[in-house]
């Protein structure tokens, strides 16, 4: 009698796992569609008009960046700013707190989150939470 109950429990557990996987697959497909729509929006009349109006501004910016002293100085300043902001973000990130929050997540049964790089292996739906 208990053997039949064990088999029934396993079947129910596998069905729940399969449903959860399908939910994640459907969610990831939806997210991919949204990303593609964002990357490739339909260009309307207004968008085309702004593109025409911006052409001289873009050309002027490109010409300015080609000036050796100005372009190089601006590139260097931008790189330093990004580097400083990146370092500041790393200093303020509570890495252990992030890892612990994922370890408490009920939707990642069987996953072992020990480092930040482990998070990239989780389903998008879990990370989006």
Coordinates of C-alpha atoms in Angstrom, one line a residue:
X1 CA 0.0 0.0 0.0
X2 CA 2.8 2.5 0.9
X3 CA 4.6 1.6 -2.3
X4 CA 1.6 2.7 -4.4
X5 CA 1.4 5.9 -2.3
X6 CA 5.1 6.6 -2.9
X7 CA 4.7 6.1 -6.6
X8 CA 1.7 8.4 -6.6
X9 CA 3.6 11.1 -4.7
X10 CA 6.5 10.8 -7.1
X11 CA 4.2 11.2 -10.1
X12 CA 2.5 14.3 -8.5
X13 CA 5.9 15.8 -7.6
X14 CA 7.2 15.3 -11.2
X15 CA 4.0 16.8 -12.6
X16 CA 4.5 19.9 -10.4
X17 CA 8.1 20.2 -11.5
X18 CA 7.1 19.8 -15.2
X19 CA 4.5 22.6 -14.8
X20 CA 7.0 24.8 -13.1
X21 CA 9.5 24.3 -16.0
X22 CA 6.8 25.0 -18.6
X23 CA 5.9 28.2 -16.7
X24 CA 9.5 29.3 -16.8
X25 CA 9.9 28.5 -20.5
X26 CA 6.7 30.4 -21.4
X27 CA 7.9 33.4 -19.3
X28 CA 11.3 33.4 -20.9
X29 CA 9.7 33.3 -24.4
X30 CA 7.5 36.3 -23.5
X31 CA 10.5 38.2 -22.1
X32 CA 12.5 37.5 -25.3
X33 CA 9.6 38.8 -27.5
X34 CA 9.4 42.0 -25.3
X35 CA 13.2 42.5 -25.7
X36 CA 13.1 42.1 -29.5
X37 CA 10.1 44.5 -29.7
X38 CA 12.0 47.0 -27.7
X39 CA 15.2 46.6 -29.8
X40 CA 13.3 46.8 -33.1
X41 CA 10.4 49.2 -32.6
X42 CA 8.1 50.1 -35.4
X43 CA 9.2 53.5 -36.8
X44 CA 6.4 55.9 -37.0
X45 CA 6.2 59.2 -38.9
X46 CA 7.4 61.1 -35.8
X47 CA 10.4 58.8 -35.3
X48 CA 11.4 59.3 -38.9
X49 CA 11.1 63.1 -38.6
X50 CA 13.3 63.1 -35.5
X51 CA 15.8 60.9 -37.3
X52 CA 16.0 63.5 -40.1
X53 CA 16.3 66.4 -37.7
X54 CA 19.0 64.7 -35.6
X55 CA 21.2 63.9 -38.6
X56 CA 23.1 67.3 -38.6
X57 CA 23.5 67.0 -34.8
X58 CA 24.9 63.5 -35.0
X59 CA 27.3 64.6 -37.9
X60 CA 28.5 67.6 -35.8
X61 CA 29.1 65.3 -32.8
X62 CA 31.0 62.8 -34.9
X63 CA 33.1 65.6 -36.4
X64 CA 33.8 66.9 -32.9
X65 CA 34.9 63.5 -31.7
X66 CA 37.3 63.3 -34.6
X67 CA 39.2 66.3 -33.3
X68 CA 42.2 64.6 -31.6
X69 CA 42.5 66.6 -28.4
X70 CA 38.8 67.0 -27.7
X71 CA 37.7 63.5 -28.7
X72 CA 40.5 61.7 -26.8
X73 CA 39.9 63.9 -23.7
X74 CA 36.2 63.2 -23.7
X75 CA 36.7 59.4 -24.3
X76 CA 39.2 59.3 -21.4
X77 CA 36.9 61.3 -19.1
X78 CA 34.0 59.0 -20.0
X79 CA 36.0 55.9 -19.3
X80 CA 37.2 57.2 -15.9
X81 CA 33.6 58.2 -14.9
X82 CA 32.3 54.7 -15.8
X83 CA 35.2 53.1 -14.0
X84 CA 34.5 55.2 -10.9
X85 CA 30.8 54.5 -10.9
X86 CA 31.4 50.8 -11.4
X87 CA 33.8 50.7 -8.4
X88 CA 31.3 52.6 -6.3
X89 CA 28.5 50.1 -7.2
X90 CA 30.8 47.2 -6.2
X91 CA 31.6 48.9 -2.9
X92 CA 27.9 49.4 -2.0
X93 CA 26.7 46.0 -3.1
X94 CA 26.0 43.7 -0.3
X95 CA 27.0 40.5 -2.1
X96 CA 26.3 38.2 0.8
X97 CA 22.8 39.7 1.2
X98 CA 22.0 39.1 -2.5
X99 CA 23.2 35.5 -2.3
X100 CA 21.2 34.9 0.8
X101 CA 18.0 36.3 -0.8
X102 CA 18.3 33.8 -3.6
X103 CA 19.0 30.9 -1.2
X104 CA 15.6 31.7 0.4
X105 CA 13.8 31.7 -2.9
X106 CA 11.3 28.8 -3.0
X107 CA 11.3 28.6 -6.9
X108 CA 14.9 27.4 -7.2
X109 CA 14.6 24.0 -5.5
X110 CA 17.8 22.1 -6.1
X111 CA 19.8 25.1 -7.2
X112 CA 22.8 26.0 -5.2
X113 CA 23.5 29.8 -5.1
X114 CA 26.9 30.3 -3.5
X115 CA 28.3 33.1 -5.7
X116 CA 26.9 36.0 -7.8
X117 CA 27.8 34.1 -11.0
X118 CA 25.5 31.2 -10.0
X119 CA 22.5 33.6 -10.4
X120 CA 23.0 33.6 -14.2
X121 CA 21.9 30.0 -14.3
X122 CA 18.5 30.7 -12.8
X123 CA 15.3 31.1 -14.8
X124 CA 14.6 34.7 -15.8
X125 CA 11.3 34.6 -13.9
X126 CA 13.1 34.0 -10.6
X127 CA 15.7 36.7 -11.3
X128 CA 12.9 39.2 -12.3
X129 CA 11.3 38.8 -8.9

